[in-house]
Amino acid sequence: MNIKLLGLLGVAFFVAGCAATEQAASPINVKAKTYAEALQSADKSCRVDEDCTSVGKGCCPCAGNEAVNKDAAKLLNQRLNKECAQAVCTLQMCYVEINTSCQNGTCVGTPKPMKDYFAK
C-alpha cells in the first residue's frame, strides 16, 4: 500500500513539474480566455531590435498594434486568427502601424511616420 501511495505521489509531482515548466516556457499566457488577455501577458523581452515585431490589438486593423517578442507573435497570431475568424471589419484606411525596437530589454512600438504610408 505504501509503495502505491509513494508511486502516485511521484507521478503527481512529475506531472505538476511538467505543467509548470510548459507554462513558464510559453511566451504568452496559454490559459488566457481571450486574445486580449493573451496579448496583455505576452512576452515583450528582447536583446536586439530584431527580437521585436508587432501584432494587432484586435480583429480589425484599426484596433492598432502592439510591440511584442517575435516568438510571442507567432502564438498570438494563431489565437487572433482563430478568435477573429468570423469578425466583420469595415474597409477603411487606418494609420495605426508601428515601428518596433528593443529599448532597455523591452519591445516597444512607436507610430510609423505618416510619410511612410504613401507611395514614393
Short mmCIF file of C-alpha atoms in Angstrom, two decimals:
data_model
loop_
_atom_site.label_atom_id
_atom_site.label_comp_id
_atom_site.label_asym_id
_atom_site.label_seq_id
_atom_site.Cartn_x
_atom_site.Cartn_y
_atom_site.Cartn_z
CA MET A 1 0.00 0.00 0.00
CA ASN A 2 2.79 2.43 0.90
CA ILE A 3 4.60 1.69 -2.37
CA LYS A 4 1.45 2.51 -4.40
CA LEU A 5 0.95 5.76 -2.48
CA LEU A 6 4.58 6.70 -2.97
CA GLY A 7 4.29 5.91 -6.70
CA LEU A 8 1.16 8.05 -7.05
CA LEU A 9 2.84 10.96 -5.30
CA GLY A 10 5.84 10.63 -7.59
CA VAL A 11 3.66 10.72 -10.68
CA ALA A 12 1.72 13.71 -9.32
CA PHE A 13 4.93 15.68 -8.71
CA PHE A 14 6.24 14.77 -12.17
CA VAL A 15 3.05 15.91 -13.90
CA ALA A 16 2.90 19.12 -11.85
CA GLY A 17 6.53 19.86 -12.68
CA CYS A 18 5.97 19.30 -16.39
CA ALA A 19 2.90 21.55 -16.40
CA ALA A 20 4.75 24.32 -14.55
CA THR A 21 7.69 24.07 -16.94
CA GLU A 22 5.46 24.15 -20.00
CA GLN A 23 3.57 27.21 -18.79
CA ALA A 24 6.73 29.08 -17.77
CA ALA A 25 8.33 28.43 -21.17
CA SER A 26 5.40 29.81 -23.19
CA PRO A 27 5.77 33.40 -24.44
CA ILE A 28 2.05 34.02 -23.80
CA ASN A 29 -0.40 33.01 -21.09
CA VAL A 30 -1.74 29.80 -22.60
CA LYS A 31 -4.67 29.80 -20.16
CA ALA A 32 -5.88 33.27 -21.16
CA LYS A 33 -9.57 33.18 -22.06
CA THR A 34 -9.38 35.85 -24.76
CA TYR A 35 -6.87 37.21 -27.23
CA ALA A 36 -6.77 40.50 -25.30
CA GLU A 37 -5.71 38.64 -22.14
CA ALA A 38 -3.05 36.71 -24.05
CA LEU A 39 -1.75 39.95 -25.59
CA GLN A 40 -1.59 41.66 -22.21
CA SER A 41 0.53 38.85 -20.77
CA ALA A 42 2.71 38.36 -23.88
CA ASP A 43 6.49 38.31 -23.66
CA LYS A 44 7.92 41.69 -24.62
CA SER A 45 11.53 40.93 -23.71
CA CYS A 46 14.34 41.48 -26.19
CA ARG A 47 18.06 41.90 -26.64
CA VAL A 48 18.12 43.48 -30.11
CA ASP A 49 15.57 45.19 -32.37
CA GLU A 50 15.20 42.01 -34.45
CA ASP A 51 13.69 40.24 -31.40
CA CYS A 52 10.63 42.51 -31.70
CA THR A 53 7.67 42.67 -34.05
CA SER A 54 4.10 43.93 -33.92
CA VAL A 55 0.74 42.19 -33.69
CA GLY A 56 -2.76 43.52 -33.99
CA LYS A 57 -4.57 44.58 -30.82
CA GLY A 58 -7.87 43.26 -32.14
CA CYS A 59 -9.68 41.68 -35.05
CA CYS A 60 -9.85 44.79 -37.22
CA PRO A 61 -6.75 46.62 -38.46
CA CYS A 62 -7.88 49.93 -36.96
CA ALA A 63 -7.62 48.45 -33.45
CA GLY A 64 -3.92 49.29 -33.60
CA ASN A 65 -0.78 47.28 -32.99
CA GLU A 66 1.30 46.19 -30.02
CA ALA A 67 5.06 45.53 -29.89
CA VAL A 68 5.92 42.01 -28.65
CA ASN A 69 8.69 39.43 -28.79
CA LYS A 70 8.70 37.66 -32.18
CA ASP A 71 8.21 34.24 -30.52
CA ALA A 72 5.11 35.52 -28.73
CA ALA A 73 3.83 36.97 -32.01
CA LYS A 74 3.61 33.52 -33.60
CA LEU A 75 1.28 32.23 -30.88
CA LEU A 76 -0.67 35.47 -30.67
CA ASN A 77 -1.35 35.49 -34.42
CA GLN A 78 -2.66 31.91 -34.21
CA ARG A 79 -5.05 32.93 -31.42
CA LEU A 80 -6.09 36.12 -33.22
CA ASN A 81 -6.88 34.23 -36.43
CA LYS A 82 -8.95 31.69 -34.52
CA GLU A 83 -10.79 34.24 -32.37
CA CYS A 84 -11.42 36.62 -35.27
CA ALA A 85 -12.42 34.05 -37.89
CA GLN A 86 -15.96 35.45 -38.01
CA ALA A 87 -15.13 39.12 -37.37
CA VAL A 88 -16.59 41.75 -39.65
CA CYS A 89 -14.44 44.83 -40.20
CA THR A 90 -15.12 47.92 -42.25
CA LEU A 91 -12.79 48.75 -45.11
CA GLN A 92 -11.15 51.97 -44.09
CA MET A 93 -7.68 53.47 -44.02
CA CYS A 94 -6.13 53.39 -40.58
CA TYR A 95 -2.86 55.00 -39.60
CA VAL A 96 -2.04 52.60 -36.78
CA GLU A 97 1.12 50.80 -37.92
CA ILE A 98 4.13 50.92 -35.62
CA ASN A 99 7.87 50.52 -35.91
CA THR A 100 9.25 48.19 -33.25
CA SER A 101 12.55 48.37 -31.42
CA CYS A 102 14.24 46.99 -28.32
CA GLN A 103 14.68 49.59 -25.60
CA ASN A 104 16.17 48.65 -22.24
CA GLY A 105 15.30 44.97 -22.78
CA THR A 106 11.65 45.57 -23.71
CA CYS A 107 9.96 45.63 -27.12
CA VAL A 108 8.33 48.99 -27.73
CA GLY A 109 6.38 50.42 -30.63
CA THR A 110 6.45 53.94 -32.00
CA PRO A 111 3.93 55.27 -34.51
CA LYS A 112 5.01 54.83 -38.09
CA PRO A 113 5.69 58.26 -39.63
CA MET A 114 2.83 59.49 -41.84
CA LYS A 115 5.16 59.90 -44.84
CA ASP A 116 5.82 56.14 -44.80
CA TYR A 117 2.16 55.38 -45.64
CA PHE A 118 2.33 56.93 -49.09
CA ALA A 119 3.96 55.52 -52.23
CA LYS A 120 7.04 57.34 -53.41
#
